Tab-separated table of C-alpha atoms in Angstrom:
chain	number	residue	atom	x	y	z
A	1	MET	CA	67.184	73.271	66.250
A	2	THR	CA	68.329	70.788	68.907
A	3	LEU	CA	71.810	70.716	67.406
A	4	ASN	CA	72.017	74.516	67.547
A	5	LYS	CA	71.009	74.487	71.211
A	6	HIS	CA	73.680	71.906	72.019
A	7	HIS	CA	76.241	73.903	70.048
A	8	CYS	CA	75.383	77.164	71.868
A	9	CYS	CA	75.520	75.421	75.237
A	10	SER	CA	78.885	73.802	74.450
A	11	THR	CA	80.298	77.116	73.239
A	12	PHE	CA	79.149	78.891	76.418
A	13	ILE	CA	80.682	76.233	78.672
A	14	PHE	CA	83.928	76.346	76.678
A	15	LEU	CA	84.171	80.156	77.015
A	16	LEU	CA	83.339	79.942	80.718
A	17	LEU	CA	86.128	77.409	81.261
A	18	ILE	CA	88.579	79.699	79.462
A	19	LEU	CA	87.601	82.637	81.673
A	20	LEU	CA	87.881	80.535	84.829
A	21	SER	CA	91.272	79.176	83.808
A	22	GLN	CA	92.541	82.707	83.179
A	23	PHE	CA	91.232	83.832	86.586
A	24	TYR	CA	92.908	81.003	88.475
A	25	SER	CA	96.129	81.272	86.472
A	26	VAL	CA	96.498	84.911	87.539
A	27	LYS	CA	95.697	83.980	91.152
A	28	SER	CA	98.294	81.225	91.011
A	29	GLU	CA	100.962	83.707	89.913
A	30	LEU	CA	100.818	85.137	93.430
A	31	GLN	CA	103.231	83.157	95.567
A	32	LEU	CA	104.814	83.185	98.973
A	33	ASN	CA	108.437	84.307	98.624
A	34	TYR	CA	107.748	85.359	95.025
A	35	TYR	CA	110.988	87.378	94.957
A	36	ALA	CA	113.158	84.614	96.469
A	37	GLU	CA	115.377	84.537	93.373
A	38	SER	CA	114.901	87.923	91.729
A	39	CYS	CA	115.141	90.032	94.913
A	40	PRO	CA	115.635	87.887	98.048
A	41	SER	CA	115.793	90.890	100.377
A	42	ALA	CA	112.634	92.612	99.062
A	43	ALA	CA	110.331	91.709	101.960
A	44	GLU	CA	112.971	92.579	104.559
A	45	ILE	CA	113.720	95.951	102.927
A	46	ILE	CA	110.011	96.817	102.926
A	47	LYS	CA	109.651	95.699	106.542
A	48	GLN	CA	112.633	97.745	107.720
A	49	GLN	CA	111.385	100.822	105.881
A	50	VAL	CA	107.945	100.425	107.459
A	51	ILE	CA	109.542	100.190	110.913
A	52	LYS	CA	111.806	103.179	110.234
A	53	LEU	CA	108.912	105.308	108.994
A	54	TYR	CA	106.698	104.214	111.893
A	55	ASN	CA	109.319	105.316	114.388
A	56	LYS	CA	109.428	108.752	112.726
A	57	HIS	CA	105.768	109.092	111.791
A	58	GLY	CA	103.544	106.637	113.669
A	59	ASN	CA	100.513	107.415	111.526
A	60	THR	CA	102.179	105.911	108.445
A	61	ALA	CA	101.187	102.439	109.660
A	62	VAL	CA	97.527	103.480	109.583
A	63	SER	CA	98.024	104.903	106.079
A	64	TRP	CA	99.386	101.588	104.789
A	65	VAL	CA	96.263	99.765	105.978
A	66	ARG	CA	93.966	102.327	104.376
A	67	ASN	CA	95.998	102.235	101.142
A	68	LEU	CA	95.375	98.503	100.845
A	69	PHE	CA	91.642	98.962	101.269
A	70	HIS	CA	91.350	101.853	98.804
A	71	ASP	CA	93.609	100.256	96.209
A	72	CYS	CA	92.275	96.718	96.265
A	73	MET	CA	88.572	97.590	96.367
A	74	VAL	CA	88.854	99.508	93.074
A	75	LYS	CA	89.080	96.870	90.316
A	76	SER	CA	92.338	95.241	91.464
A	77	CYS	CA	95.284	95.304	93.856
A	78	ASP	CA	97.336	97.123	91.246
A	79	ALA	CA	98.618	100.367	92.839
A	80	SER	CA	96.275	102.438	90.669
A	81	LEU	CA	95.641	104.486	93.827
A	82	LEU	CA	99.214	105.771	93.774
A	83	LEU	CA	99.073	107.309	90.296
A	84	ARG	CA	99.208	111.105	90.232
A	85	ARG	CA	97.202	113.302	87.908
A	86	VAL	CA	98.933	113.769	84.561
A	87	LYS	CA	97.729	115.023	81.199
A	88	GLY	CA	94.963	112.731	80.037
A	89	MET	CA	94.571	110.883	83.356
A	90	GLU	CA	92.979	111.865	86.663
A	91	SER	CA	93.983	110.427	90.023
A	92	GLU	CA	91.953	108.275	92.406
A	93	GLN	CA	93.501	110.332	95.196
A	94	GLU	CA	91.313	113.276	94.149
A	95	SER	CA	88.045	111.460	94.861
A	96	ASP	CA	86.060	112.577	97.908
A	97	ARG	CA	86.254	108.933	99.048
A	98	SER	CA	90.016	109.514	99.440
A	99	PHE	CA	89.468	112.479	101.769
A	100	GLY	CA	92.017	112.534	104.570
A	101	MET	CA	94.403	110.040	102.983
A	102	ARG	CA	98.064	110.958	103.382
A	103	ASN	CA	101.660	109.739	103.437
A	104	PHE	CA	101.643	108.694	99.778
A	105	LYS	CA	105.117	110.215	99.440
A	106	TYR	CA	106.507	107.646	101.847
A	107	ILE	CA	105.444	104.775	99.601
A	108	ASN	CA	107.980	106.146	97.151
A	109	THR	CA	110.540	106.220	99.971
A	110	ILE	CA	110.010	102.465	100.333
A	111	LYS	CA	110.080	101.989	96.564
A	112	GLU	CA	113.380	103.866	96.255
A	113	ALA	CA	114.976	101.625	98.894
A	114	VAL	CA	113.817	98.517	97.015
A	115	GLU	CA	114.885	99.932	93.625
A	116	LYS	CA	118.374	100.563	94.963
A	117	GLU	CA	118.746	96.857	95.707
A	118	CYS	CA	116.669	95.382	92.853
A	119	PRO	CA	115.896	97.788	89.991
A	120	MET	CA	112.577	97.308	88.144
A	121	THR	CA	111.788	94.071	89.968
A	122	VAL	CA	109.316	94.683	92.798
A	123	SER	CA	105.915	96.139	91.910
A	124	CYS	CA	104.312	99.082	93.668
A	125	ALA	CA	101.224	96.888	94.106
A	126	ASP	CA	103.272	94.429	96.151
A	127	ILE	CA	104.711	97.307	98.178
A	128	VAL	CA	101.151	98.464	98.963
A	129	SER	CA	100.223	94.982	100.169
A	130	LEU	CA	103.414	94.146	102.054
A	131	SER	CA	103.636	97.554	103.732
A	132	ALA	CA	100.048	97.039	104.939
A	133	ARG	CA	101.000	93.604	106.261
A	134	ASP	CA	103.927	95.074	108.203
A	135	GLY	CA	101.933	98.136	109.267
A	136	ILE	CA	99.289	95.868	110.801
A	137	VAL	CA	101.991	94.220	112.930
A	138	MET	CA	103.307	97.625	114.036
A	139	LEU	CA	99.770	98.455	115.178
A	140	GLY	CA	99.572	95.306	117.306
A	141	GLY	CA	97.518	93.349	114.798
A	142	PRO	CA	98.035	89.817	113.476
A	143	ARG	CA	100.913	88.679	111.297
A	144	ILE	CA	99.518	87.774	107.863
A	145	GLU	CA	101.389	85.626	105.361
A	146	MET	CA	100.867	87.421	102.061
A	147	ARG	CA	101.676	86.235	98.592
A	148	SER	CA	103.418	88.488	96.072
A	149	GLY	CA	103.644	88.795	92.318
A	150	ARG	CA	101.147	91.580	91.638
A	151	LYS	CA	101.656	93.866	88.661
A	152	ASP	CA	101.032	97.610	88.506
A	153	SER	CA	98.191	99.085	86.492
A	154	LYS	CA	98.831	101.397	83.556
A	155	GLN	CA	95.878	103.627	84.389
A	156	SER	CA	93.838	104.941	87.298
A	157	TYR	CA	90.092	104.495	87.788
A	158	PRO	CA	88.731	107.645	89.462
A	159	THR	CA	85.188	107.084	88.181
A	160	GLU	CA	85.149	103.598	89.736
A	161	VAL	CA	86.008	104.823	93.232
A	162	GLN	CA	82.491	106.073	93.994
A	163	ASN	CA	81.007	102.735	92.932
A	164	THR	CA	83.330	100.510	94.943
A	165	ILE	CA	84.561	102.308	98.088
A	166	PRO	CA	81.774	102.374	100.718
A	167	ASN	CA	80.932	105.796	102.098
A	168	HIS	CA	80.862	106.638	105.815
A	169	ASN	CA	77.066	106.997	105.838
A	170	ASP	CA	76.153	104.067	103.590
A	171	THR	CA	73.757	101.411	104.854
A	172	ILE	CA	75.203	98.204	106.251
A	173	ASP	CA	73.422	96.221	103.540
A	174	LEU	CA	75.264	98.203	100.871
A	175	VAL	CA	78.606	97.821	102.672
A	176	LEU	CA	78.097	94.056	103.019
A	177	ALA	CA	77.217	93.819	99.316
A	178	ARG	CA	80.335	95.752	98.269
A	179	PHE	CA	82.618	93.408	100.183
A	180	GLN	CA	80.669	90.308	99.156
A	181	SER	CA	81.332	91.267	95.525
A	182	ILE	CA	85.035	90.528	96.079
A	183	GLY	CA	84.477	87.404	98.154
A	184	ILE	CA	84.561	88.770	101.703
A	185	ASP	CA	81.799	87.420	103.946
A	186	THR	CA	79.898	89.150	106.761
A	187	PRO	CA	82.355	88.279	109.593
A	188	GLY	CA	85.203	89.470	107.358
A	189	THR	CA	83.440	92.754	106.613
A	190	VAL	CA	82.717	93.419	110.291
A	191	ALA	CA	86.374	92.638	111.061
A	192	LEU	CA	87.690	94.960	108.331
A	193	LEU	CA	85.602	97.808	109.739
A	194	GLY	CA	87.524	97.131	112.950
A	195	ALA	CA	90.433	98.912	111.275
A	196	HIS	CA	88.572	102.008	112.456
A	197	SER	CA	90.064	101.094	115.828
A	198	VAL	CA	93.129	103.056	114.743
A	199	GLY	CA	93.440	106.456	113.167
A	200	ARG	CA	90.966	109.282	113.278
A	201	VAL	CA	87.777	110.684	111.781
A	202	HIS	CA	87.739	114.191	110.337
A	203	CYS	CA	84.989	116.438	111.658
A	204	VAL	CA	83.628	116.820	108.125
A	205	ASN	CA	82.504	113.179	108.291
A	206	LEU	CA	80.846	113.249	111.712
A	207	VAL	CA	79.290	116.699	112.311
A	208	HIS	CA	76.001	115.549	110.771
A	209	ARG	CA	75.590	113.368	113.889
A	210	LEU	CA	76.143	116.367	116.191
A	211	TYR	CA	74.353	119.280	114.539
A	212	PRO	CA	71.723	120.666	114.588
A	213	THR	CA	70.727	117.973	117.089
A	214	VAL	CA	72.708	115.053	118.457
A	215	ASP	CA	72.025	111.643	116.904
A	216	PRO	CA	70.015	109.744	119.556
A	217	THR	CA	72.090	106.593	118.943
A	218	LEU	CA	75.212	108.450	120.124
A	219	ASP	CA	76.176	108.385	123.805
A	220	PRO	CA	75.307	111.921	125.107
A	221	GLU	CA	78.495	112.326	127.134
A	222	HIS	CA	80.624	111.239	124.204
A	223	ALA	CA	78.672	113.602	121.962
A	224	GLU	CA	79.678	116.517	124.204
A	225	TYR	CA	83.315	115.487	123.870
A	226	LEU	CA	82.931	115.319	120.077
A	227	LYS	CA	81.406	118.779	120.011
A	228	ARG	CA	84.500	120.113	121.728
A	229	ARG	CA	86.604	118.440	119.034
A	230	CYS	CA	84.272	119.647	116.272
A	231	PRO	CA	82.843	122.967	117.518
A	232	THR	CA	81.133	124.017	114.302
A	233	PRO	CA	78.591	122.294	112.008
A	234	ASP	CA	80.497	123.514	108.964
A	235	PRO	CA	84.172	122.618	109.521
A	236	ASP	CA	86.854	123.635	107.064
A	237	PRO	CA	87.871	120.473	105.122
A	238	LYS	CA	91.443	121.773	104.982
A	239	ALA	CA	91.686	122.289	108.735
A	240	VAL	CA	93.035	119.484	110.918
A	241	LEU	CA	89.866	118.978	112.938
A	242	TYR	CA	89.257	115.401	113.989
A	243	SER	CA	88.533	112.923	116.741
A	244	ARG	CA	90.263	109.651	117.452
A	245	ASN	CA	88.140	106.571	116.873
A	246	ASP	CA	89.385	105.038	120.102
A	247	LEU	CA	90.445	107.217	123.025
A	248	GLU	CA	91.856	104.357	125.104
A	249	THR	CA	94.105	102.487	122.649
A	250	PRO	CA	94.135	104.866	119.645
A	251	MET	CA	97.093	103.309	117.852
A	252	ILE	CA	96.444	99.639	118.620
A	253	LEU	CA	94.458	97.434	116.263
A	254	ASP	CA	92.322	95.735	118.883
A	255	ASN	CA	88.704	94.976	119.743
A	256	MET	CA	88.205	98.218	121.673
A	257	TYR	CA	86.385	99.445	118.554
A	258	TYR	CA	83.600	96.906	119.152
A	259	LYS	CA	83.466	97.625	122.880
A	260	ASN	CA	82.983	101.296	122.039
A	261	LEU	CA	80.187	100.467	119.594
A	262	LEU	CA	78.321	98.618	122.343
A	263	LYS	CA	78.634	101.802	124.443
A	264	HIS	CA	77.191	103.858	121.547
A	265	LYS	CA	80.507	105.599	120.910
A	266	GLY	CA	80.912	104.794	117.223
A	267	LEU	CA	81.864	107.909	115.275
A	268	LEU	CA	80.586	107.113	111.796
A	269	MET	CA	77.045	106.108	110.908
A	270	VAL	CA	78.367	102.959	109.251
A	271	ASP	CA	80.098	102.019	112.520
A	272	GLN	CA	77.101	102.429	114.785
A	273	GLN	CA	74.773	100.618	112.365
A	274	LEU	CA	76.765	97.448	113.004
A	275	THR	CA	75.115	97.145	116.427
A	276	SER	CA	71.538	97.284	115.103
A	277	HIS	CA	71.697	95.122	111.969
A	278	PRO	CA	70.608	91.509	112.620
A	279	LEU	CA	73.500	90.041	110.619
A	280	THR	CA	76.246	92.129	112.203
A	281	SER	CA	75.077	92.768	115.762
A	282	PRO	CA	76.006	89.265	117.058
A	283	LEU	CA	79.439	89.605	115.437
A	284	VAL	CA	80.061	92.944	117.155
A	285	GLU	CA	79.327	91.288	120.498
A	286	LYS	CA	81.534	88.304	119.681
A	287	MET	CA	84.482	90.455	118.587
A	288	ALA	CA	84.064	92.757	121.592
A	289	ALA	CA	84.375	89.705	123.828
A	290	ASP	CA	87.211	87.973	121.957
A	291	ASN	CA	90.161	89.905	120.518
A	292	GLY	CA	91.612	86.669	119.103
A	293	TYR	CA	88.461	86.015	117.085
A	294	PHE	CA	88.589	89.583	115.744
A	295	HIS	CA	92.233	89.163	114.712
A	296	ASP	CA	91.529	85.809	113.027
A	297	GLN	CA	88.646	87.195	110.974
A	298	PHE	CA	90.596	90.361	110.206
A	299	ALA	CA	93.597	88.387	108.923
A	300	LYS	CA	91.419	86.227	106.656
A	301	ALA	CA	89.623	89.255	105.223
A	302	VAL	CA	92.828	91.234	104.636
A	303	LEU	CA	94.330	88.280	102.790
A	304	LEU	CA	91.282	88.020	100.516
A	305	LEU	CA	91.329	91.777	99.952
A	306	SER	CA	95.045	91.742	99.085
A	307	GLU	CA	94.478	89.150	96.357
A	308	ASN	CA	91.548	90.805	94.634
A	309	ASN	CA	91.821	90.431	90.862
A	310	PRO	CA	95.629	90.713	90.436
A	311	LEU	CA	96.957	91.722	87.023
A	312	ASN	CA	99.103	89.401	84.935
A	313	GLU	CA	102.240	90.245	82.931
A	314	ASP	CA	100.266	91.313	79.866
A	315	GLN	CA	97.858	93.520	81.794
A	316	GLY	CA	100.317	95.353	84.024
A	317	GLU	CA	103.913	96.412	84.546
A	318	ILE	CA	106.537	97.069	87.218
A	319	ARG	CA	106.605	100.840	87.679
A	320	LYS	CA	109.923	102.507	88.317
A	321	ASP	CA	108.194	105.386	90.116
A	322	CYS	CA	104.933	104.493	91.881
A	323	ARG	CA	103.441	107.858	90.996
A	324	TYR	CA	103.635	107.443	87.218
A	325	VAL	CA	103.259	104.753	84.586
A	326	ASN	CA	106.466	103.853	82.790
A	327	LEU	CA	107.338	105.737	79.624
A	328	VAL	CA	107.192	103.424	76.609
């Protein structure tokens, strides 16, 4: 009996060590300057495309940041988000959690520029991560040194989206737990929500705080402004009805988001809850007072997010077209 117990324990430890070694070996495949030999100009091509697209369509930079979040939270940073619906496979883009996402077509613009220089070399997953890195800089955020070497998934995970992407009216405890599951701590989670400093909120996601009565946690004067932006309690999801998260610096990734929360001007329930939860309230005050601290925590969290569960050579591929898996 004792021998069997020792044997079972030894077997368990052995299997655990194998799993851990596989995990760290995949992590170690991500490297700075991963394409130094195979495609030395990859990072510069992506950067120049991001700048070019930003100058034409400023909101693309916001899209790149949101892409990173939606892709990496669902199983892996593997560009599964980019896959279109085809026979036998649905798309993550069709989930209600992806409502309002746009500019996917421009990811392929970046991919085409990279393919022209280095065919079948740079993954779409790396383009998602590196375009987010460069988009953050275009929005006035911190420069983040990201590793590369991710592989693209061969399938999408639409059923996983609901279980991994926090919703706009989820509790803070649930949001913290979702991020903790991929190794991001409370300061990192509060900082990532600071990405709401840029972009906009569709009326569909905020009218429940305005009608039939105004949420008492919302600044009354700001609520009147929001009602002018969202004049009906039942907005058309296809109509372009929205409010900016930040009216003062709407396209700058700064700590104005936290200053607005302290003035009760958060648009989403999940935003405003940050000021009343005992774990997050002190962090809101600290980030509102110190933009550098916000940027530091944001950079650390984005880096962790960008390295969530990368695929290895056997698990993934380098897609030729980011919208579709390669034909065998």
